[in-house]
Short mmCIF file of C-alpha atoms and ligand atoms in Angstrom, two decimals:
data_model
loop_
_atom_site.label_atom_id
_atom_site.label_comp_id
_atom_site.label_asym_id
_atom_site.label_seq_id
_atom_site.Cartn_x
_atom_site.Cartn_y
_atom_site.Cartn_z
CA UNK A 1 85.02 121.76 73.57
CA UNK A 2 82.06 120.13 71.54
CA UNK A 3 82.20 116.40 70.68
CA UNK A 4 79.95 113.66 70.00
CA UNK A 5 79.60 111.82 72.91
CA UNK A 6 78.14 107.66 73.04
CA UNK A 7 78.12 106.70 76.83
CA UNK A 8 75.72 103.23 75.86
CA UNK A 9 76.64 101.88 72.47
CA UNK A 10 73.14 101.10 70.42
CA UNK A 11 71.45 103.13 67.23
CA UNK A 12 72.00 106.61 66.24
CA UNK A 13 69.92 108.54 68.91
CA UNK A 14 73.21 107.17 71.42
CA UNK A 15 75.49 109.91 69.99
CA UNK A 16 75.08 113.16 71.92
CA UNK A 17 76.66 116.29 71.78
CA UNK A 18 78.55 116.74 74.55
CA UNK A 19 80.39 119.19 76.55
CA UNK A 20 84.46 117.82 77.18
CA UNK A 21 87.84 118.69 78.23
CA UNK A 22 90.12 120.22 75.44
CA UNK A 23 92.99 117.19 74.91
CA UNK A 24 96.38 117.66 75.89
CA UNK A 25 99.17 116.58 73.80
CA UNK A 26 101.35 113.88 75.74
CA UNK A 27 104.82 113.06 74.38
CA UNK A 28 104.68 112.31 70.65
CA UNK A 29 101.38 113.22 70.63
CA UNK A 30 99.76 116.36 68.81
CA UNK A 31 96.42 118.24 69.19
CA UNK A 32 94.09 119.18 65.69
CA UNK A 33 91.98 121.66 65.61
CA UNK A 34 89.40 119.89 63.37
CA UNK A 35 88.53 121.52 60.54
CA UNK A 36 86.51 118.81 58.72
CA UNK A 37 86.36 115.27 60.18
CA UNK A 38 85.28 111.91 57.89
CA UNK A 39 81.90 110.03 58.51
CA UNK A 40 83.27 106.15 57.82
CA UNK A 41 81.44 102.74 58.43
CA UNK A 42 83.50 101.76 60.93
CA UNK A 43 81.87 104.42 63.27
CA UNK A 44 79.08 102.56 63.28
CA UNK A 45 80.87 99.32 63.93
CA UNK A 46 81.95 101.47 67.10
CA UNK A 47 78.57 102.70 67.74
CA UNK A 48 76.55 99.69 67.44
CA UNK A 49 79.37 98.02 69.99
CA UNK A 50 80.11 95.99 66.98
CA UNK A 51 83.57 97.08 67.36
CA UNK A 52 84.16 97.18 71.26
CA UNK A 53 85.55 100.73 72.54
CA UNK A 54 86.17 101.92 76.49
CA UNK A 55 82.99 103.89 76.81
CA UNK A 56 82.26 107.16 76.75
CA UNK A 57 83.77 107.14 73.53
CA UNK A 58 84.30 110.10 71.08
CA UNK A 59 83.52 108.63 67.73
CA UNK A 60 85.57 109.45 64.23
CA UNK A 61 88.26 108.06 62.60
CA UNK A 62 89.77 110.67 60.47
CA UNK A 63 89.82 114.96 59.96
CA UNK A 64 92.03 117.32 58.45
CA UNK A 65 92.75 120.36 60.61
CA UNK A 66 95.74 122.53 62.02
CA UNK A 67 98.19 121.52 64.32
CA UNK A 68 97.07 123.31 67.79
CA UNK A 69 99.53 122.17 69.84
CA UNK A 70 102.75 119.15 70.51
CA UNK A 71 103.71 117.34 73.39
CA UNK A 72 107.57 116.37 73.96
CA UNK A 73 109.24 114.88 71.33
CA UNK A 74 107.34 115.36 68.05
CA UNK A 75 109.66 115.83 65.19
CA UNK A 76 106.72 114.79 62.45
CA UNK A 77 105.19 118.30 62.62
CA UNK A 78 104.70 121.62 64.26
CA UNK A 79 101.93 124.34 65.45
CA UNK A 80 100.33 125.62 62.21
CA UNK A 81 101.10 122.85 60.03
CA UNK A 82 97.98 121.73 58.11
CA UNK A 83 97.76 118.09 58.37
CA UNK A 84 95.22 114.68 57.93
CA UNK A 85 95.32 111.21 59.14
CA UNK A 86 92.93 108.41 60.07
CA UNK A 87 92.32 105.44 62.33
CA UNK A 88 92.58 107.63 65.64
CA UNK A 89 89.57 108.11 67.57
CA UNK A 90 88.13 110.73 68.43
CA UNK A 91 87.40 113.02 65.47
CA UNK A 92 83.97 113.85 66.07
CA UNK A 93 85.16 117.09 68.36
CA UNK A 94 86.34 120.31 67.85
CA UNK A 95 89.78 119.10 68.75
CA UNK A 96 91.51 115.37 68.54
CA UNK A 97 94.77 114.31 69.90
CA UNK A 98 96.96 112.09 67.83
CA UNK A 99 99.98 110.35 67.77
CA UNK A 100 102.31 112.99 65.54
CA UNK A 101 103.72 110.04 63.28
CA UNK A 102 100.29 109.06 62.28
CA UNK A 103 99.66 112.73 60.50
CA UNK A 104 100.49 113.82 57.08
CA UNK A 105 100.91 117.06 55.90
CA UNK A 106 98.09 118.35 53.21
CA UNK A 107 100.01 119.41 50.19
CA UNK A 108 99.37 123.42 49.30
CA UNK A 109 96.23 124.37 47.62
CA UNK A 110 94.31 121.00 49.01
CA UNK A 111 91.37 122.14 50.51
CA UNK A 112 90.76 120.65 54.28
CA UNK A 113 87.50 119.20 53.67
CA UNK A 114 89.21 117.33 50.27
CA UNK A 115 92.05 115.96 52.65
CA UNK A 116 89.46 114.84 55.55
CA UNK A 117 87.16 112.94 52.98
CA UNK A 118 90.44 110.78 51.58
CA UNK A 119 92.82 109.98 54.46
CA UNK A 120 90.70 106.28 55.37
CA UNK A 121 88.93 106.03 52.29
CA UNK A 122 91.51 106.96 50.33
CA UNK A 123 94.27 104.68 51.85
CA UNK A 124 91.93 102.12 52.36
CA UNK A 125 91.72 101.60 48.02
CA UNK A 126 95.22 102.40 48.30
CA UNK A 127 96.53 99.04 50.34
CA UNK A 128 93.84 96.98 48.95
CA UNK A 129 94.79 98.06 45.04
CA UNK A 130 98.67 97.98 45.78
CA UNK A 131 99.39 95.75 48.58
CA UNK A 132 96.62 93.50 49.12
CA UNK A 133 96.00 92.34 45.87
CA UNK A 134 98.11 94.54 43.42
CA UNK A 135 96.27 94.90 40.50
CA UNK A 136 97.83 94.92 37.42
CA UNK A 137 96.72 95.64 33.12
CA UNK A 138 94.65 93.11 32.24
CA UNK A 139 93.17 91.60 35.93
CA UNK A 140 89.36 91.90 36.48
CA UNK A 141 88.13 92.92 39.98
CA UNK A 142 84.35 93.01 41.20
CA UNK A 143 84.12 95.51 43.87
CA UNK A 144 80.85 95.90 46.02
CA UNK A 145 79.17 98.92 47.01
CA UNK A 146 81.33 100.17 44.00
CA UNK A 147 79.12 103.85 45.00
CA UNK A 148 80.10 104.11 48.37
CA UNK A 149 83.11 105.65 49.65
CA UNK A 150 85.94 103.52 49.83
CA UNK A 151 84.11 102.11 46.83
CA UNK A 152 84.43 104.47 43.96
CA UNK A 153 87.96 105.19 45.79
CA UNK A 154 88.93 101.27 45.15
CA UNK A 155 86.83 101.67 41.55
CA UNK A 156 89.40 104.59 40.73
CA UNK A 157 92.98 103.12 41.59
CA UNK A 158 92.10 100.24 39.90
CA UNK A 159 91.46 101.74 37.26
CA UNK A 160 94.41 103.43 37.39
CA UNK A 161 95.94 100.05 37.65
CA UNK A 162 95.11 99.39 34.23
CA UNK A 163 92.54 96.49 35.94
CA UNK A 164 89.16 95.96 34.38
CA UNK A 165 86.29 96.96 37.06
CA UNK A 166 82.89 95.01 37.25
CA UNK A 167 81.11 97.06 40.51
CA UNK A 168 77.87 96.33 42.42
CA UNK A 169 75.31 98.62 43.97
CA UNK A 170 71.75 99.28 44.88
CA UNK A 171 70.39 101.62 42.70
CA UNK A 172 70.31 102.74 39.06
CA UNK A 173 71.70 105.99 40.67
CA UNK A 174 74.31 104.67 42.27
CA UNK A 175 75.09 102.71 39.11
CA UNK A 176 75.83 106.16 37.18
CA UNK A 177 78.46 107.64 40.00
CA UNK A 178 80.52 104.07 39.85
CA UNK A 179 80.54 104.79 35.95
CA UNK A 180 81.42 107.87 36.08
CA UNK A 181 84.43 106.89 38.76
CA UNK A 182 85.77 104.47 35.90
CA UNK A 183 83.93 100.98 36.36
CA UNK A 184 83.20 98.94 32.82
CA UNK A 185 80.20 97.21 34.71
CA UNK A 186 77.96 97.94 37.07
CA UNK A 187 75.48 94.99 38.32
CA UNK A 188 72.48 95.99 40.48
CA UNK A 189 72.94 93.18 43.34
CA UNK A 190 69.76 94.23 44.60
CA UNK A 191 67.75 92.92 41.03
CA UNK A 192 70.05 90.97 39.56
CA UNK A 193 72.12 87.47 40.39
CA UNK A 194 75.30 88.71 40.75
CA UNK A 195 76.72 85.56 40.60
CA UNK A 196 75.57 85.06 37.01
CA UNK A 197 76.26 88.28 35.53
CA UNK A 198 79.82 88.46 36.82
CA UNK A 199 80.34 84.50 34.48
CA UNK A 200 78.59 86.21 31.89
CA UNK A 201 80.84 89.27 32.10
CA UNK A 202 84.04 87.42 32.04
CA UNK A 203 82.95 84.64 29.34
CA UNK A 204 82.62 82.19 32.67
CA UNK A 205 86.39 82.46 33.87
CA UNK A 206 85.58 84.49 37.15
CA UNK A 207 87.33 87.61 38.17
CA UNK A 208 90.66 87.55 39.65
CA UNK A 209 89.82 89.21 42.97
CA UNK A 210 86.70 90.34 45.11
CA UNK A 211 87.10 93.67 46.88
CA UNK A 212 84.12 93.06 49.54
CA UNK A 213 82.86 95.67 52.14
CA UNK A 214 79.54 94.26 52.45
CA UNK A 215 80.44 90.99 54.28
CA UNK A 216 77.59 88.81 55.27
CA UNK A 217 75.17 89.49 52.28
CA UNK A 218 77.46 88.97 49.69
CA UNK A 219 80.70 86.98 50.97
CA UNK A 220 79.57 83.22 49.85
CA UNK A 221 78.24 83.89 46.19
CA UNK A 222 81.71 86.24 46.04
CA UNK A 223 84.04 83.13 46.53
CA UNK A 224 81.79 81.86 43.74
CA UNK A 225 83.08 84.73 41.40
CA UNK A 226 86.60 84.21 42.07
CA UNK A 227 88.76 82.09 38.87
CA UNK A 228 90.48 79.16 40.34
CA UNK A 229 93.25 80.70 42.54
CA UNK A 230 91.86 84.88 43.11
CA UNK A 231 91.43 86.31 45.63
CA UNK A 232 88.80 87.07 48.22
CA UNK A 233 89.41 90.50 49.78
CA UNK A 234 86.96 90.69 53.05
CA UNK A 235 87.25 93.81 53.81
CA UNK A 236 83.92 94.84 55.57
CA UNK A 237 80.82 94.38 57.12
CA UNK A 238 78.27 96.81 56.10
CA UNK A 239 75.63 94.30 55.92
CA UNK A 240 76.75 92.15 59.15
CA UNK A 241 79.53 89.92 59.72
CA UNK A 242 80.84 87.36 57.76
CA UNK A 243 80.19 83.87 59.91
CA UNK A 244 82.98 81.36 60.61
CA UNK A 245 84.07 79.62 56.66
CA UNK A 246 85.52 76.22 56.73
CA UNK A 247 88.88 76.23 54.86
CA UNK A 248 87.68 73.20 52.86
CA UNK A 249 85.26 75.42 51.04
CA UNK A 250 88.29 77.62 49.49
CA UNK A 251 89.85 74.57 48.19
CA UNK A 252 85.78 73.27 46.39
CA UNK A 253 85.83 76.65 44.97
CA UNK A 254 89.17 76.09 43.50
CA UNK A 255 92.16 76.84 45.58
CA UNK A 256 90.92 80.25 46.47
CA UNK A 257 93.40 83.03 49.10
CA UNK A 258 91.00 84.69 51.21
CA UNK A 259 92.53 87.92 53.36
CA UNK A 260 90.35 89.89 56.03
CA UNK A 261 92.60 92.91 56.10
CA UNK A 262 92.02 96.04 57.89
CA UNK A 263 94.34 99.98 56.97
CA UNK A 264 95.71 99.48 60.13
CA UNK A 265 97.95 96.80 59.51
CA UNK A 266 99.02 98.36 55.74
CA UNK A 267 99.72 101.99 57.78
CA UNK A 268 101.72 100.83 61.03
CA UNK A 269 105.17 102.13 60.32
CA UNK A 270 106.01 105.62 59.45
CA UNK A 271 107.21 105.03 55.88
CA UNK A 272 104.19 103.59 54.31
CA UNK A 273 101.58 105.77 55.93
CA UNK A 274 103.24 108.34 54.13
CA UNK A 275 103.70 106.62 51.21
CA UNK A 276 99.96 106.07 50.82
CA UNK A 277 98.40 109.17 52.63
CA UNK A 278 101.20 110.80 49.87
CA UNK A 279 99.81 109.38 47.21
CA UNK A 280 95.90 110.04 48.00
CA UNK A 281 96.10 113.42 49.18
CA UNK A 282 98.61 114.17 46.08
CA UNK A 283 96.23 112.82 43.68
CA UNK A 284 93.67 114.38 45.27
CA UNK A 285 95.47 118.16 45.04
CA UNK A 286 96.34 117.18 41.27
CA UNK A 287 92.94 116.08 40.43
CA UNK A 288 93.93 112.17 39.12
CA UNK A 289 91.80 111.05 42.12
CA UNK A 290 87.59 112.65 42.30
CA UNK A 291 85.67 113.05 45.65
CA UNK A 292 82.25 112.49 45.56
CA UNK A 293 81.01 114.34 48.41
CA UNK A 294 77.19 113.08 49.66
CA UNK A 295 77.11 115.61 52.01
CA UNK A 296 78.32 117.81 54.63
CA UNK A 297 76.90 117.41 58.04
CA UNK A 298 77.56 119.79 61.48
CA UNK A 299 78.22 117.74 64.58
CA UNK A 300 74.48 118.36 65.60
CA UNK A 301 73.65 116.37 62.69
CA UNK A 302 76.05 113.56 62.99
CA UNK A 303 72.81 111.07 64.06
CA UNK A 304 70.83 111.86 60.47
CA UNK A 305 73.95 111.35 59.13
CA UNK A 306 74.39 107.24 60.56
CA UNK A 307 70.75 106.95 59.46
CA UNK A 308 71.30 108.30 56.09
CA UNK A 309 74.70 105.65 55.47
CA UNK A 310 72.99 103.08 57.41
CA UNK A 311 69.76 103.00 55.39
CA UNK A 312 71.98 102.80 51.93
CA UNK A 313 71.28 106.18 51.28
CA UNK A 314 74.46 108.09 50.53
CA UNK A 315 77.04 107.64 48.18
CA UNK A 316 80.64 108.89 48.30
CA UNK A 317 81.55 110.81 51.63
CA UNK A 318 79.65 111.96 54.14
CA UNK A 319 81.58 114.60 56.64
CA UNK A 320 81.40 116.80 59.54
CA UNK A 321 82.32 120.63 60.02
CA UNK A 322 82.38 121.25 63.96
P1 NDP B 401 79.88 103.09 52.26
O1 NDP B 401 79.83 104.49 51.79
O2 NDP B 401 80.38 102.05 51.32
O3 NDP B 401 78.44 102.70 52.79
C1 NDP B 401 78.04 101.38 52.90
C2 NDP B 401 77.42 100.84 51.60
O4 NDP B 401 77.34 99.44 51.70
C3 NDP B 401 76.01 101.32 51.38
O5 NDP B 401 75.90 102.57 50.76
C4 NDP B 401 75.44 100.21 50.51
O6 NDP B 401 75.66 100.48 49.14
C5 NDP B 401 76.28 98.99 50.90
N1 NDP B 401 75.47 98.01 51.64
C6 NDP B 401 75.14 96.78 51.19
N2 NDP B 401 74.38 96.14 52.07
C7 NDP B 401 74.18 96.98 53.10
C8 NDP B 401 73.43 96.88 54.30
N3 NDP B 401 72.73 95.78 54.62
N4 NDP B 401 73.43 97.95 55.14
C9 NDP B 401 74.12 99.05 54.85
N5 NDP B 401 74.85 99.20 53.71
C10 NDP B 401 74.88 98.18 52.83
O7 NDP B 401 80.73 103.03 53.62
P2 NDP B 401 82.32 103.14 53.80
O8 NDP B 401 82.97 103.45 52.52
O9 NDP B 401 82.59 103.98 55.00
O10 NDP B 401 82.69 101.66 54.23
C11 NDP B 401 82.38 100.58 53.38
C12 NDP B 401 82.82 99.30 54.01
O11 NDP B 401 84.23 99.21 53.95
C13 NDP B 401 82.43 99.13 55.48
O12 NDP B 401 82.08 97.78 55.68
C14 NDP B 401 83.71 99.45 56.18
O13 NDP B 401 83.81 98.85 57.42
C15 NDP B 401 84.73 98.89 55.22
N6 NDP B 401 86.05 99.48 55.39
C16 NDP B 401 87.05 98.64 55.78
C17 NDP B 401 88.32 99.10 55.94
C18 NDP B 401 89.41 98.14 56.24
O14 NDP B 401 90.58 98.52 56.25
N7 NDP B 401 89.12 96.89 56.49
C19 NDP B 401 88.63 100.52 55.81
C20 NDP B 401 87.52 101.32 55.31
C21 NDP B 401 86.28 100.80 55.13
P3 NDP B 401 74.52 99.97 48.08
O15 NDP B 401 73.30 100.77 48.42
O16 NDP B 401 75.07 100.28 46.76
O17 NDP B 401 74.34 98.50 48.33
#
């Protein structure tokens, strides 16, 4: 089968389409055919060697696609059954084996592509709106890269958490998808000090949690943000990685909680990676939850596509058709 291949981790031009053995499904493991599979930040982390892997690695994190085949003891699905999940690798490739618990079953009528583009997204706002932090009527949240696509994912549960929004992004373009997902505000961090406009936007009381993906650009004028007591939600590195913080600091900034949480630890039994991959791909099916799709990519084009999320130009999801 076809996959995309990195044998020396480094920039785009180190993922190669390559020739590979089909998977086999061992016990409790099942293969997907891959009928769309999600571009996600964290395949850079992998590619760059950010985020260490066994090399040669198959990249991707997440499809949608139809059960091909089971190995012993799989209960969780069955051949035919159309089904999603993330935080496996390997979904770059016509085919992906996966640990059967770890899939969901798309709901009728949702389109594969729609299920690929929410699963880590998706569950990813999901944890960080409900768990993490659980929003409720009346909190304020800033979220960064509010146009990206965990982003306007986070900028719509919150909303549907009754929470007030204040997003960042780059451009005035981006600024009009994050309104359009829900958020009141939308700072350009790229012109404006977003420091000052987030005390002018909340009368000087700071927001009661920072959803950050963006890590080391933004993560020290964040805690900044925070009222005495919120929350700082680390979530991500898109712009490098946060360096060590002194715990001191939290307490100058006024008592502050600060979390570096990653989908894996909010997914690891059964029970709630249903629960949340039930939600998302629910909402999706019924509409209550909008994908912004940037754009579709085949796996010959999965390099353009790094450059293109890399250089800040997408917004929303990026995915791949084998
Ligand atoms: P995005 O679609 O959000 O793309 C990244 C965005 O980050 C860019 O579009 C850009 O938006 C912003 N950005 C700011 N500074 C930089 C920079 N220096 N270089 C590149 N981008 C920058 O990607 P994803 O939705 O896939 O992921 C977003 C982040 O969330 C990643 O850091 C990812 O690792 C993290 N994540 C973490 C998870 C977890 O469980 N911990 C799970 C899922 C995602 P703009 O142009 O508006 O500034």
């Amino acid at each position: 089968m076809k996959a995309i291949q990195v044998t020396e981790v480094g920039g785009p031009e180190r993922m190669q389409l390559a020739e590979v053995p089909m998977p086999k499904p061992g016990p409790g493991q099942a293969v997907v055919k891959v009928a769309a599979s999600g571009i996600n930040y964290i395949d850079v982390y992998y590619r760059t060697g950010l985020y260490k892997a066994e090399l040669p690695v198959i990249l991707g994190m997440e499809a949608a696609g139809i059960v091909e085949a089971t190995g012993a003891d799989v209960t969780e699905v069955s051949v035919g059954d159309k089904v999603a999940y993330a935080m496996d690798r390997g979904s770059y490739a016509e085919y992906a084996v996966v640990p059967a618990w770890h899939l969901a079953k798309v709901p009728d009528g949702l389109d594969l592509e729609l299920a690929a583009a929410v699963m880590l997204q998706g569950m990813t706002a999901h944890y960080l709106t409900h768990s993490t932090f659980p929003l409720k009527q009346g909190d304020t949240a800033l979220i960064h890269a509010a146009a990206g696509g965990a982003g306007l994912m986070t900028v719509q549960m919150a909303k549907m958490r009754g929470a007030r929004v204040i997003g960042t992004c780059s451009t005035e373009a981006k600024a009009s998808i994050a309104k359009n997902a829900g958020a009141d505000d939308v700072i350009l961090y790229t012109e404006q000090d977003f420091e000052a406009e987030v005390r002018h936007l909340t009368n000087g009381r700071g927001v009661d949690v920072v959803y950050d993906s963006v890590g080391k650009e933004t993560f020290l004028k964040s805690l900044s943000c925070l009222r005495p007591r919120g929350m700082m939600v680390s979530f991500g590195n898109a712009s490098g990685a946060v360096p060590a913080v002194e715990p001191l600091l939290l307490s100058q900034k006024g008592s502050l909680f600060l979390t570096r949480p990653t989908l894996a630890s909010y997914t690891a039994a059964r029970e709630e990676l249903i629960w949340r991959a039930g939600d998302v791909l629910n909402w999706t099916a019924q509409k209550k939850l909008a994908v912004h799709i940037h754009q579709v990519y085949t796996l010959e084009e999965a390099p353009r596509a790094h450059q293109e999320l890399e250089a800040r130009k997408t917004s929303g999801k990026l995915l791949l058709k084998p």
